[in-house]
Amino acid sequence: MTNPTGTGLDWPDPALSGLMSERGRLLGLAYRLLGSLADAEDVVQETYARWYALPPAQRAAIRSPGAWLTRVAGRICLDLLGSARARRERYVGEWIPEPLPDRADWPDDRAGATPVDPVDRVTLDESISMAFLVVLESTTPAERVAFILHDVFRYSFAEVAEVVGRTPAACRQLASSARRRVRASTASPVPVARQATIVRAFKQAWEATDIDALVGLLAPDATATGDGGGLVRAELRPVEGAERIARFFAGRAGPAAGVTILERTVNGRPGLVAQLGGGVGAVLAFDVAGDRITRIWTILNPEKLRAWTTV
């Protein structure tokens, strides 16, 4: 497997620094596949452990260590996705992907690497949005791996086949199926600046408990989904409809509730953080279509908020 974006994978005898420079890319790949930063970090650790478990002569014979690492990480993720579906069926309430802090903490480019083409950069940005990750939950593990490796990371189907264990033609079909679902469920992108304006207006209306203003910012058929994981109180089913959502949020904000709302970037998009008692109590991600908010995801599960403790 070679890296089609030319990010320097062909080292004959890479030093430790060269190998570790792959960590950011592997972490980004595993997060997109699993929707969990904690699980992604475990995958990367296991991938490197398997590399160093190889006999020195076998490591030296591997022409492209970066490609080897990608293939192993992809296979580990594929196995985890199979078991994750069963675990999530037992999950208390709705399962939402783990939210990421400001994307500045997630550099995909490495020092000295070939710059990523602007078209690819947009694709990489889109592929960490909460809306994108939520849609991927409806795909099979094989579809998800084939789609992310090919459409996001630009690997050929012959290379994807090495990870998925199917023919290149079968991998093409898997990626195509996932692509159709994503396109059918994803609205036309709204400029980030416009999203920020709408989310800021939502924050202000929320703080003021202005139900009419909140309703005006929400699509009539908007949905709000909470994820407490059974560890904190959260609605077990999505709240549907603009007025119901507005009233729901209006009763859970402001100084009277002891909540401080902060503007933060969540999965590369404008989002909000609700602080309670000096700690992060919830992270909110939004999907915007036109001038209205169509979906709100509120992550309250403390196990998914560990990366936000210093926010």
PDB file of C-alpha atoms in Angstrom:
ATOM      1  CA  MET A   1       0.000   0.000   0.000  1.00  0.00           C
ATOM      2  CA  THR A   2       1.330   3.418  -0.912  1.00  0.00           C
ATOM      3  CA  ASN A   3       0.083   6.771   0.238  1.00  0.00           C
ATOM      4  CA  PRO A   4      -1.633   8.540  -2.696  1.00  0.00           C
ATOM      5  CA  THR A   5      -1.369  11.964  -1.092  1.00  0.00           C
ATOM      6  CA  GLY A   6       2.406  11.637  -1.029  1.00  0.00           C
ATOM      7  CA  THR A   7       2.903  12.012   2.689  1.00  0.00           C
ATOM      8  CA  GLY A   8       6.282  10.320   2.854  1.00  0.00           C
ATOM      9  CA  LEU A   9       5.631   6.656   3.556  1.00  0.00           C
ATOM     10  CA  ASP A  10       8.540   5.098   1.673  1.00  0.00           C
ATOM     11  CA  TRP A  11      11.392   5.003   4.156  1.00  0.00           C
ATOM     12  CA  PRO A  12      13.892   2.132   3.720  1.00  0.00           C
ATOM     13  CA  ASP A  13      14.902   2.207   7.398  1.00  0.00           C
ATOM     14  CA  PRO A  14      12.830   4.813   9.258  1.00  0.00           C
ATOM     15  CA  ALA A  15      13.983   6.276  12.536  1.00  0.00           C
ATOM     16  CA  LEU A  16      11.674   6.404  15.503  1.00  0.00           C
ATOM     17  CA  SER A  17      10.771  10.028  14.719  1.00  0.00           C
ATOM     18  CA  GLY A  18       9.752   9.022  11.209  1.00  0.00           C
ATOM     19  CA  LEU A  19       7.478   6.275  12.457  1.00  0.00           C
ATOM     20  CA  MET A  20       5.933   8.428  15.141  1.00  0.00           C
ATOM     21  CA  SER A  21       5.200  11.144  12.590  1.00  0.00           C
ATOM     22  CA  GLU A  22       2.521   8.776  11.285  1.00  0.00           C
ATOM     23  CA  ARG A  23       0.670   8.914  14.589  1.00  0.00           C
ATOM     24  CA  GLY A  24      -1.510  11.932  13.744  1.00  0.00           C
ATOM     25  CA  ARG A  25      -2.684  10.398  10.468  1.00  0.00           C
ATOM     26  CA  LEU A  26      -3.382   7.026  12.087  1.00  0.00           C
ATOM     27  CA  LEU A  27      -5.291   8.701  14.911  1.00  0.00           C
ATOM     28  CA  GLY A  28      -7.363  10.675  12.407  1.00  0.00           C
ATOM     29  CA  LEU A  29      -8.138   7.529  10.440  1.00  0.00           C
ATOM     30  CA  ALA A  30      -9.111   5.509  13.510  1.00  0.00           C
ATOM     31  CA  TYR A  31     -11.303   8.298  14.904  1.00  0.00           C
ATOM     32  CA  ARG A  32     -13.208   8.641  11.638  1.00  0.00           C
ATOM     33  CA  LEU A  33     -13.761   4.889  11.579  1.00  0.00           C
ATOM     34  CA  LEU A  34     -14.720   4.425  15.233  1.00  0.00           C
ATOM     35  CA  GLY A  35     -16.215   7.763  16.277  1.00  0.00           C
ATOM     36  CA  SER A  36     -14.300   7.544  19.550  1.00  0.00           C
ATOM     37  CA  LEU A  37     -11.088   9.342  20.365  1.00  0.00           C
ATOM     38  CA  ALA A  38     -10.375   6.986  23.267  1.00  0.00           C
ATOM     39  CA  ASP A  39     -10.783   3.919  21.065  1.00  0.00           C
ATOM     40  CA  ALA A  40      -8.738   5.551  18.310  1.00  0.00           C
ATOM     41  CA  GLU A  41      -5.855   6.124  20.714  1.00  0.00           C
ATOM     42  CA  ASP A  42      -6.029   2.464  21.762  1.00  0.00           C
ATOM     43  CA  VAL A  43      -5.914   1.402  18.105  1.00  0.00           C
ATOM     44  CA  VAL A  44      -2.836   3.506  17.413  1.00  0.00           C
ATOM     45  CA  GLN A  45      -1.093   2.144  20.507  1.00  0.00           C
ATOM     46  CA  GLU A  46      -1.889  -1.436  19.477  1.00  0.00           C
ATOM     47  CA  THR A  47      -0.693  -0.752  15.923  1.00  0.00           C
ATOM     48  CA  TYR A  48       2.693   0.456  17.113  1.00  0.00           C
ATOM     49  CA  ALA A  49       2.926  -2.435  19.578  1.00  0.00           C
ATOM     50  CA  ARG A  50       2.480  -4.881  16.704  1.00  0.00           C
ATOM     51  CA  TRP A  51       5.166  -3.071  14.695  1.00  0.00           C
ATOM     52  CA  TYR A  52       7.718  -3.337  17.465  1.00  0.00           C
ATOM     53  CA  ALA A  53       6.736  -6.950  18.125  1.00  0.00           C
ATOM     54  CA  LEU A  54       8.061  -7.866  14.679  1.00  0.00           C
ATOM     55  CA  PRO A  55      11.587  -9.280  14.517  1.00  0.00           C
ATOM     56  CA  PRO A  56      14.104  -6.565  13.482  1.00  0.00           C
ATOM     57  CA  ALA A  57      14.862  -8.345  10.211  1.00  0.00           C
ATOM     58  CA  GLN A  58      11.158  -8.447   9.318  1.00  0.00           C
ATOM     59  CA  ARG A  59      10.722  -4.744  10.095  1.00  0.00           C
ATOM     60  CA  ALA A  60      13.733  -3.909   7.957  1.00  0.00           C
ATOM     61  CA  ALA A  61      12.232  -5.820   5.035  1.00  0.00           C
ATOM     62  CA  ILE A  62       9.053  -3.728   5.028  1.00  0.00           C
ATOM     63  CA  ARG A  63       9.530  -1.172   2.266  1.00  0.00           C
ATOM     64  CA  SER A  64       6.727   1.160   3.385  1.00  0.00           C
ATOM     65  CA  PRO A  65       6.300   1.163   7.182  1.00  0.00           C
ATOM     66  CA  GLY A  66       3.628   3.854   7.011  1.00  0.00           C
ATOM     67  CA  ALA A  67       1.556   1.726   4.668  1.00  0.00           C
ATOM     68  CA  TRP A  68       2.014  -1.263   6.965  1.00  0.00           C
ATOM     69  CA  LEU A  69       0.834   0.780   9.938  1.00  0.00           C
ATOM     70  CA  THR A  70      -2.234   1.969   8.003  1.00  0.00           C
ATOM     71  CA  ARG A  71      -3.142  -1.551   6.948  1.00  0.00           C
ATOM     72  CA  VAL A  72      -2.847  -2.895  10.492  1.00  0.00           C
ATOM     73  CA  ALA A  73      -4.769   0.029  12.020  1.00  0.00           C
ATOM     74  CA  GLY A  74      -7.518  -0.410   9.449  1.00  0.00           C
ATOM     75  CA  ARG A  75      -7.863  -4.096  10.227  1.00  0.00           C
ATOM     76  CA  ILE A  76      -7.993  -3.463  13.970  1.00  0.00           C
ATOM     77  CA  CYS A  77     -10.729  -0.858  13.407  1.00  0.00           C
ATOM     78  CA  LEU A  78     -12.670  -3.268  11.204  1.00  0.00           C
ATOM     79  CA  ASP A  79     -12.648  -5.861  13.988  1.00  0.00           C
ATOM     80  CA  LEU A  80     -13.673  -3.266  16.592  1.00  0.00           C
ATOM     81  CA  LEU A  81     -16.533  -1.989  14.443  1.00  0.00           C
ATOM     82  CA  GLY A  82     -17.975  -5.480  14.314  1.00  0.00           C
ATOM     83  CA  SER A  83     -18.077  -5.774  18.107  1.00  0.00           C
ATOM     84  CA  ALA A  84     -19.069  -2.122  18.630  1.00  0.00           C
ATOM     85  CA  ARG A  85     -22.446  -2.649  16.986  1.00  0.00           C
ATOM     86  CA  ALA A  86     -23.364  -5.274  19.585  1.00  0.00           C
ATOM     87  CA  ARG A  87     -22.120  -3.063  22.435  1.00  0.00           C
ATOM     88  CA  ARG A  88     -24.126  -0.089  21.208  1.00  0.00           C
ATOM     89  CA  GLU A  89     -27.302  -2.150  21.145  1.00  0.00           C
ATOM     90  CA  ARG A  90     -26.861  -2.397  24.920  1.00  0.00           C
ATOM     91  CA  TYR A  91     -26.006   1.283  25.312  1.00  0.00           C
ATOM     92  CA  VAL A  92     -28.335   3.269  27.558  1.00  0.00           C
ATOM     93  CA  GLY A  93     -30.116   5.857  25.403  1.00  0.00           C
ATOM     94  CA  GLU A  94     -28.783   7.307  22.173  1.00  0.00           C
ATOM     95  CA  TRP A  95     -25.128   6.771  21.212  1.00  0.00           C
ATOM     96  CA  ILE A  96     -23.402   9.836  19.716  1.00  0.00           C
ATOM     97  CA  PRO A  97     -19.794   9.914  18.496  1.00  0.00           C
ATOM     98  CA  GLU A  98     -17.266  11.361  20.909  1.00  0.00           C
ATOM     99  CA  PRO A  99     -16.954  15.129  20.261  1.00  0.00           C
ATOM    100  CA  LEU A 100     -13.614  16.589  19.227  1.00  0.00           C
ATOM    101  CA  PRO A 101     -12.278  19.909  20.529  1.00  0.00           C
ATOM    102  CA  ASP A 102     -10.966  22.596  18.181  1.00  0.00           C
ATOM    103  CA  ARG A 103      -9.578  21.019  15.041  1.00  0.00           C
ATOM    104  CA  ALA A 104      -6.342  22.929  15.621  1.00  0.00           C
ATOM    105  CA  ASP A 105      -5.585  20.128  18.075  1.00  0.00           C
ATOM    106  CA  TRP A 106      -5.929  17.662  15.213  1.00  0.00           C
ATOM    107  CA  PRO A 107      -3.299  18.564  12.589  1.00  0.00           C
ATOM    108  CA  ASP A 108      -3.444  16.117   9.688  1.00  0.00           C
ATOM    109  CA  ASP A 109      -0.375  17.624   8.084  1.00  0.00           C
ATOM    110  CA  ARG A 110       3.012  16.791   9.462  1.00  0.00           C
ATOM    111  CA  ALA A 111       6.067  19.018   9.385  1.00  0.00           C
ATOM    112  CA  GLY A 112       7.767  18.583   6.053  1.00  0.00           C
ATOM    113  CA  ALA A 113       4.896  16.645   4.513  1.00  0.00           C
ATOM    114  CA  THR A 114       3.606  17.411   1.060  1.00  0.00           C
ATOM    115  CA  PRO A 115       0.763  19.952   1.367  1.00  0.00           C
ATOM    116  CA  VAL A 116      -2.687  18.424   0.968  1.00  0.00           C
ATOM    117  CA  ASP A 117      -4.632  19.490  -2.075  1.00  0.00           C
ATOM    118  CA  PRO A 118      -7.384  22.032  -1.198  1.00  0.00           C
ATOM    119  CA  VAL A 119     -10.059  19.665  -2.476  1.00  0.00           C
ATOM    120  CA  ASP A 120      -8.795  16.936  -0.157  1.00  0.00           C
ATOM    121  CA  ARG A 121      -8.612  19.414   2.713  1.00  0.00           C
ATOM    122  CA  VAL A 122     -12.317  20.171   2.417  1.00  0.00           C
ATOM    123  CA  THR A 123     -13.051  16.446   2.362  1.00  0.00           C
ATOM    124  CA  LEU A 124     -10.927  15.843   5.447  1.00  0.00           C
ATOM    125  CA  ASP A 125     -12.672  18.685   7.271  1.00  0.00           C
ATOM    126  CA  GLU A 126     -16.121  17.437   6.343  1.00  0.00           C
ATOM    127  CA  SER A 127     -15.285  13.910   7.446  1.00  0.00           C
ATOM    128  CA  ILE A 128     -14.946  14.866  11.114  1.00  0.00           C
ATOM    129  CA  SER A 129     -18.214  16.796  11.305  1.00  0.00           C
ATOM    130  CA  MET A 130     -20.753  15.313  13.697  1.00  0.00           C
ATOM    131  CA  ALA A 131     -23.360  15.063  10.925  1.00  0.00           C
ATOM    132  CA  PHE A 132     -20.955  13.022   8.796  1.00  0.00           C
ATOM    133  CA  LEU A 133     -19.997  10.678  11.633  1.00  0.00           C
ATOM    134  CA  VAL A 134     -23.615  10.127  12.664  1.00  0.00           C
ATOM    135  CA  VAL A 135     -24.563   9.119   9.115  1.00  0.00           C
ATOM    136  CA  LEU A 136     -21.671   6.653   9.025  1.00  0.00           C
ATOM    137  CA  GLU A 137     -23.254   4.825  11.959  1.00  0.00           C
ATOM    138  CA  SER A 138     -25.869   3.516   9.514  1.00  0.00           C
ATOM    139  CA  THR A 139     -23.237   1.778   7.356  1.00  0.00           C
ATOM    140  CA  THR A 140     -21.743  -1.670   7.833  1.00  0.00           C
ATOM    141  CA  PRO A 141     -18.178  -1.961   9.178  1.00  0.00           C
ATOM    142  CA  ALA A 142     -16.834  -2.971   5.759  1.00  0.00           C
ATOM    143  CA  GLU A 143     -18.677  -0.118   4.033  1.00  0.00           C
ATOM    144  CA  ARG A 144     -17.319   2.382   6.524  1.00  0.00           C
ATOM    145  CA  VAL A 145     -13.707   1.234   6.195  1.00  0.00           C
ATOM    146  CA  ALA A 146     -13.834   1.110   2.388  1.00  0.00           C
ATOM    147  CA  PHE A 147     -15.480   4.531   2.156  1.00  0.00           C
ATOM    148  CA  ILE A 148     -13.162   6.316   4.597  1.00  0.00           C
ATOM    149  CA  LEU A 149      -9.984   4.813   3.156  1.00  0.00           C
ATOM    150  CA  HIS A 150     -10.955   5.520  -0.454  1.00  0.00           C
ATOM    151  CA  ASP A 151     -13.082   8.667  -0.435  1.00  0.00           C
ATOM    152  CA  VAL A 152     -11.422  10.472   2.480  1.00  0.00           C
ATOM    153  CA  PHE A 153      -7.838   9.225   2.549  1.00  0.00           C
ATOM    154  CA  ARG A 154      -7.635   8.549  -1.199  1.00  0.00           C
ATOM    155  CA  TYR A 155      -6.377   4.983  -1.155  1.00  0.00           C
ATOM    156  CA  SER A 156      -6.986   2.871  -4.237  1.00  0.00           C
ATOM    157  CA  PHE A 157      -9.480   0.033  -4.086  1.00  0.00           C
ATOM    158  CA  ALA A 158      -6.648  -2.429  -4.540  1.00  0.00           C
ATOM    159  CA  GLU A 159      -5.092  -1.028  -1.371  1.00  0.00           C
ATOM    160  CA  VAL A 160      -8.441  -0.952   0.439  1.00  0.00           C
ATOM    161  CA  ALA A 161      -8.893  -4.616  -0.442  1.00  0.00           C
ATOM    162  CA  GLU A 162      -5.758  -5.442   1.577  1.00  0.00           C
ATOM    163  CA  VAL A 163      -7.453  -4.035   4.664  1.00  0.00           C
ATOM    164  CA  VAL A 164     -11.030  -5.231   4.155  1.00  0.00           C
ATOM    165  CA  GLY A 165     -10.103  -8.679   2.874  1.00  0.00           C
ATOM    166  CA  ARG A 166     -12.333  -8.509  -0.200  1.00  0.00           C
ATOM    167  CA  THR A 167     -11.746  -7.960  -3.892  1.00  0.00           C
ATOM    168  CA  PRO A 168     -11.159  -4.431  -5.227  1.00  0.00           C
ATOM    169  CA  ALA A 169     -14.472  -4.672  -7.094  1.00  0.00           C
ATOM    170  CA  ALA A 170     -16.300  -5.586  -3.891  1.00  0.00           C
ATOM    171  CA  CYS A 171     -14.621  -2.694  -2.068  1.00  0.00           C
ATOM    172  CA  ARG A 172     -15.766  -0.340  -4.811  1.00  0.00           C
ATOM    173  CA  GLN A 173     -19.355  -1.453  -4.207  1.00  0.00           C
ATOM    174  CA  LEU A 174     -18.981  -1.078  -0.445  1.00  0.00           C
ATOM    175  CA  ALA A 175     -17.701   2.490  -0.765  1.00  0.00           C
ATOM    176  CA  SER A 176     -20.429   3.332  -3.275  1.00  0.00           C
ATOM    177  CA  SER A 177     -23.136   2.122  -0.898  1.00  0.00           C
ATOM    178  CA  ALA A 178     -21.757   4.214   1.964  1.00  0.00           C
ATOM    179  CA  ARG A 179     -21.366   7.224  -0.326  1.00  0.00           C
ATOM    180  CA  ARG A 180     -25.036   7.073  -1.336  1.00  0.00           C
ATOM    181  CA  ARG A 181     -26.135   7.070   2.296  1.00  0.00           C
ATOM    182  CA  VAL A 182     -23.931  10.016   3.154  1.00  0.00           C
ATOM    183  CA  ARG A 183     -25.145  12.048   0.184  1.00  0.00           C
ATOM    184  CA  ALA A 184     -28.785  11.241   0.901  1.00  0.00           C
ATOM    185  CA  SER A 185     -28.507  12.289   4.536  1.00  0.00           C
ATOM    186  CA  THR A 186     -26.194  15.283   4.304  1.00  0.00           C
ATOM    187  CA  ALA A 187     -27.494  18.739   3.426  1.00  0.00           C
ATOM    188  CA  SER A 188     -25.628  21.193   1.213  1.00  0.00           C
ATOM    189  CA  PRO A 189     -22.778  22.679   3.239  1.00  0.00           C
ATOM    190  CA  VAL A 190     -23.361  26.051   4.870  1.00  0.00           C
ATOM    191  CA  PRO A 191     -20.347  28.399   5.149  1.00  0.00           C
ATOM    192  CA  VAL A 192     -18.748  28.093   8.571  1.00  0.00           C
ATOM    193  CA  ALA A 193     -19.091  31.832   9.186  1.00  0.00           C
ATOM    194  CA  ARG A 194     -22.832  31.559   8.600  1.00  0.00           C
ATOM    195  CA  GLN A 195     -23.060  28.550  10.895  1.00  0.00           C
ATOM    196  CA  ALA A 196     -21.235  30.513  13.590  1.00  0.00           C
ATOM    197  CA  THR A 197     -23.740  33.352  13.327  1.00  0.00           C
ATOM    198  CA  ILE A 198     -26.684  30.986  13.719  1.00  0.00           C
ATOM    199  CA  VAL A 199     -25.150  29.039  16.604  1.00  0.00           C
ATOM    200  CA  ARG A 200     -24.245  32.298  18.376  1.00  0.00           C
ATOM    201  CA  ALA A 201     -27.826  33.478  17.989  1.00  0.00           C
ATOM    202  CA  PHE A 202     -28.997  30.165  19.456  1.00  0.00           C
ATOM    203  CA  LYS A 203     -26.642  30.652  22.416  1.00  0.00           C
ATOM    204  CA  GLN A 204     -27.962  34.149  23.068  1.00  0.00           C
ATOM    205  CA  ALA A 205     -31.592  33.040  22.838  1.00  0.00           C
ATOM    206  CA  TRP A 206     -30.849  30.053  25.058  1.00  0.00           C
ATOM    207  CA  GLU A 207     -29.230  32.228  27.711  1.00  0.00           C
ATOM    208  CA  ALA A 208     -32.186  34.618  27.574  1.00  0.00           C
ATOM    209  CA  THR A 209     -34.652  31.692  27.654  1.00  0.00           C
ATOM    210  CA  ASP A 210     -36.290  33.337  24.651  1.00  0.00           C
ATOM    211  CA  ILE A 211     -38.506  30.556  23.342  1.00  0.00           C
ATOM    212  CA  ASP A 212     -39.755  32.511  20.321  1.00  0.00           C
ATOM    213  CA  ALA A 213     -36.208  33.313  19.231  1.00  0.00           C
ATOM    214  CA  LEU A 214     -35.174  29.694  19.659  1.00  0.00           C
ATOM    215  CA  VAL A 215     -38.117  28.482  17.605  1.00  0.00           C
ATOM    216  CA  GLY A 216     -37.177  30.950  14.868  1.00  0.00           C
ATOM    217  CA  LEU A 217     -33.660  29.480  14.668  1.00  0.00           C
ATOM    218  CA  LEU A 218     -34.813  25.867  14.462  1.00  0.00           C
ATOM    219  CA  ALA A 219     -36.194  24.016  11.469  1.00  0.00           C
ATOM    220  CA  PRO A 220     -39.809  22.923  12.085  1.00  0.00           C
ATOM    221  CA  ASP A 221     -38.754  19.263  11.971  1.00  0.00           C
ATOM    222  CA  ALA A 222     -35.501  19.724  13.887  1.00  0.00           C
ATOM    223  CA  THR A 223     -34.303  17.021  16.269  1.00  0.00           C
ATOM    224  CA  ALA A 224     -32.223  17.251  19.442  1.00  0.00           C
ATOM    225  CA  THR A 225     -30.441  14.128  20.649  1.00  0.00           C
ATOM    226  CA  GLY A 226     -28.734  13.676  24.009  1.00  0.00           C
ATOM    227  CA  ASP A 227     -26.129  11.095  25.027  1.00  0.00           C
ATOM    228  CA  GLY A 228     -25.690  10.482  28.742  1.00  0.00           C
ATOM    229  CA  GLY A 229     -24.605   6.879  28.404  1.00  0.00           C
ATOM    230  CA  GLY A 230     -26.581   5.981  31.508  1.00  0.00           C
ATOM    231  CA  LEU A 231     -24.043   7.894  33.594  1.00  0.00           C
ATOM    232  CA  VAL A 232     -25.869  11.229  33.713  1.00  0.00           C
ATOM    233  CA  ARG A 233     -29.486  12.118  33.118  1.00  0.00           C
ATOM    234  CA  ALA A 234     -30.419  12.575  29.465  1.00  0.00           C
ATOM    235  CA  GLU A 235     -33.486  12.079  27.326  1.00  0.00           C
ATOM    236  CA  LEU A 236     -33.511   8.485  26.104  1.00  0.00           C
ATOM    237  CA  ARG A 237     -35.109   9.485  22.806  1.00  0.00           C
ATOM    238  CA  PRO A 238     -34.557  12.505  20.547  1.00  0.00           C
ATOM    239  CA  VAL A 239     -36.694  15.589  21.153  1.00  0.00           C
ATOM    240  CA  GLU A 240     -38.480  16.477  17.918  1.00  0.00           C
ATOM    241  CA  GLY A 241     -39.977  19.699  16.625  1.00  0.00           C
ATOM    242  CA  ALA A 242     -38.845  23.308  16.952  1.00  0.00           C
ATOM    243  CA  GLU A 243     -41.167  24.322  19.797  1.00  0.00           C
ATOM    244  CA  ARG A 244     -40.508  21.229  21.899  1.00  0.00           C
ATOM    245  CA  ILE A 245     -36.761  21.677  21.490  1.00  0.00           C
ATOM    246  CA  ALA A 246     -36.972  25.394  22.320  1.00  0.00           C
ATOM    247  CA  ARG A 247     -38.873  24.727  25.527  1.00  0.00           C
ATOM    248  CA  PHE A 248     -36.529  21.889  26.420  1.00  0.00           C
ATOM    249  CA  PHE A 249     -33.434  24.103  26.179  1.00  0.00           C
ATOM    250  CA  ALA A 250     -35.091  27.152  27.716  1.00  0.00           C
ATOM    251  CA  GLY A 251     -35.560  25.217  30.934  1.00  0.00           C
ATOM    252  CA  ARG A 252     -31.889  24.229  31.111  1.00  0.00           C
ATOM    253  CA  ALA A 253     -29.769  27.360  30.860  1.00  0.00           C
ATOM    254  CA  GLY A 254     -28.735  30.663  32.373  1.00  0.00           C
ATOM    255  CA  PRO A 255     -27.469  31.733  35.775  1.00  0.00           C
ATOM    256  CA  ALA A 256     -30.586  30.351  37.441  1.00  0.00           C
ATOM    257  CA  ALA A 257     -29.589  26.843  36.327  1.00  0.00           C
ATOM    258  CA  GLY A 258     -25.921  27.453  37.150  1.00  0.00           C
ATOM    259  CA  VAL A 259     -24.933  26.931  33.529  1.00  0.00           C
ATOM    260  CA  THR A 260     -22.328  28.947  31.625  1.00  0.00           C
ATOM    261  CA  ILE A 261     -22.436  28.564  27.839  1.00  0.00           C
ATOM    262  CA  LEU A 262     -19.220  28.972  25.846  1.00  0.00           C
ATOM    263  CA  GLU A 263     -18.642  29.198  22.101  1.00  0.00           C
ATOM    264  CA  ARG A 264     -16.288  26.430  21.006  1.00  0.00           C
ATOM    265  CA  THR A 265     -15.373  24.544  17.864  1.00  0.00           C
ATOM    266  CA  VAL A 266     -16.780  21.025  17.927  1.00  0.00           C
ATOM    267  CA  ASN A 267     -15.679  18.557  15.271  1.00  0.00           C
ATOM    268  CA  GLY A 268     -14.522  21.379  13.053  1.00  0.00           C
ATOM    269  CA  ARG A 269     -17.824  23.266  13.262  1.00  0.00           C
ATOM    270  CA  PRO A 270     -19.223  26.027  15.501  1.00  0.00           C
ATOM    271  CA  GLY A 271     -20.560  24.449  18.668  1.00  0.00           C
ATOM    272  CA  LEU A 272     -21.226  25.174  22.316  1.00  0.00           C
ATOM    273  CA  VAL A 273     -19.950  23.955  25.660  1.00  0.00           C
ATOM    274  CA  ALA A 274     -22.122  24.053  28.785  1.00  0.00           C
ATOM    275  CA  GLN A 275     -20.104  24.463  31.963  1.00  0.00           C
ATOM    276  CA  LEU A 276     -21.610  23.509  35.294  1.00  0.00           C
ATOM    277  CA  GLY A 277     -19.773  24.009  38.568  1.00  0.00           C
ATOM    278  CA  GLY A 278     -16.568  24.927  36.755  1.00  0.00           C
ATOM    279  CA  GLY A 279     -16.450  21.710  34.743  1.00  0.00           C
ATOM    280  CA  VAL A 280     -17.672  20.729  31.290  1.00  0.00           C
ATOM    281  CA  GLY A 281     -21.123  19.252  31.669  1.00  0.00           C
ATOM    282  CA  ALA A 282     -22.089  18.999  28.010  1.00  0.00           C
ATOM    283  CA  VAL A 283     -20.798  19.608  24.501  1.00  0.00           C
ATOM    284  CA  LEU A 284     -23.240  20.555  21.755  1.00  0.00           C
ATOM    285  CA  ALA A 285     -22.752  20.010  18.030  1.00  0.00           C
ATOM    286  CA  PHE A 286     -25.074  21.445  15.393  1.00  0.00           C
ATOM    287  CA  ASP A 287     -26.160  20.736  11.847  1.00  0.00           C
ATOM    288  CA  VAL A 288     -27.349  23.759   9.892  1.00  0.00           C
ATOM    289  CA  ALA A 289     -29.260  23.839   6.608  1.00  0.00           C
ATOM    290  CA  GLY A 290     -29.976  27.194   5.063  1.00  0.00           C
ATOM    291  CA  ASP A 291     -30.673  29.563   7.950  1.00  0.00           C
ATOM    292  CA  ARG A 292     -32.066  26.991  10.379  1.00  0.00           C
ATOM    293  CA  ILE A 293     -30.645  24.468  12.782  1.00  0.00           C
ATOM    294  CA  THR A 294     -31.813  21.005  11.778  1.00  0.00           C
ATOM    295  CA  ARG A 295     -30.066  18.813  14.349  1.00  0.00           C
ATOM    296  CA  ILE A 296     -28.493  19.273  17.759  1.00  0.00           C
ATOM    297  CA  TRP A 297     -26.364  16.612  19.414  1.00  0.00           C
ATOM    298  CA  THR A 298     -25.707  17.046  23.129  1.00  0.00           C
ATOM    299  CA  ILE A 299     -22.999  14.835  24.588  1.00  0.00           C
ATOM    300  CA  LEU A 300     -23.242  14.580  28.394  1.00  0.00           C
ATOM    301  CA  ASN A 301     -21.530  11.229  28.947  1.00  0.00           C
ATOM    302  CA  PRO A 302     -18.477  12.207  31.054  1.00  0.00           C
ATOM    303  CA  GLU A 303     -16.424   9.400  29.510  1.00  0.00           C
ATOM    304  CA  LYS A 304     -16.748  11.196  26.162  1.00  0.00           C
ATOM    305  CA  LEU A 305     -15.815  14.605  27.567  1.00  0.00           C
ATOM    306  CA  ARG A 306     -12.320  13.826  28.839  1.00  0.00           C
ATOM    307  CA  ALA A 307     -10.681  15.774  26.018  1.00  0.00           C
ATOM    308  CA  TRP A 308     -12.703  18.826  27.081  1.00  0.00           C
ATOM    309  CA  THR A 309     -11.588  19.053  30.700  1.00  0.00           C
ATOM    310  CA  THR A 310      -9.232  21.960  29.938  1.00  0.00           C
ATOM    311  CA  VAL A 311     -11.698  23.866  27.756  1.00  0.00           C
TER     312      VAL A 311
END
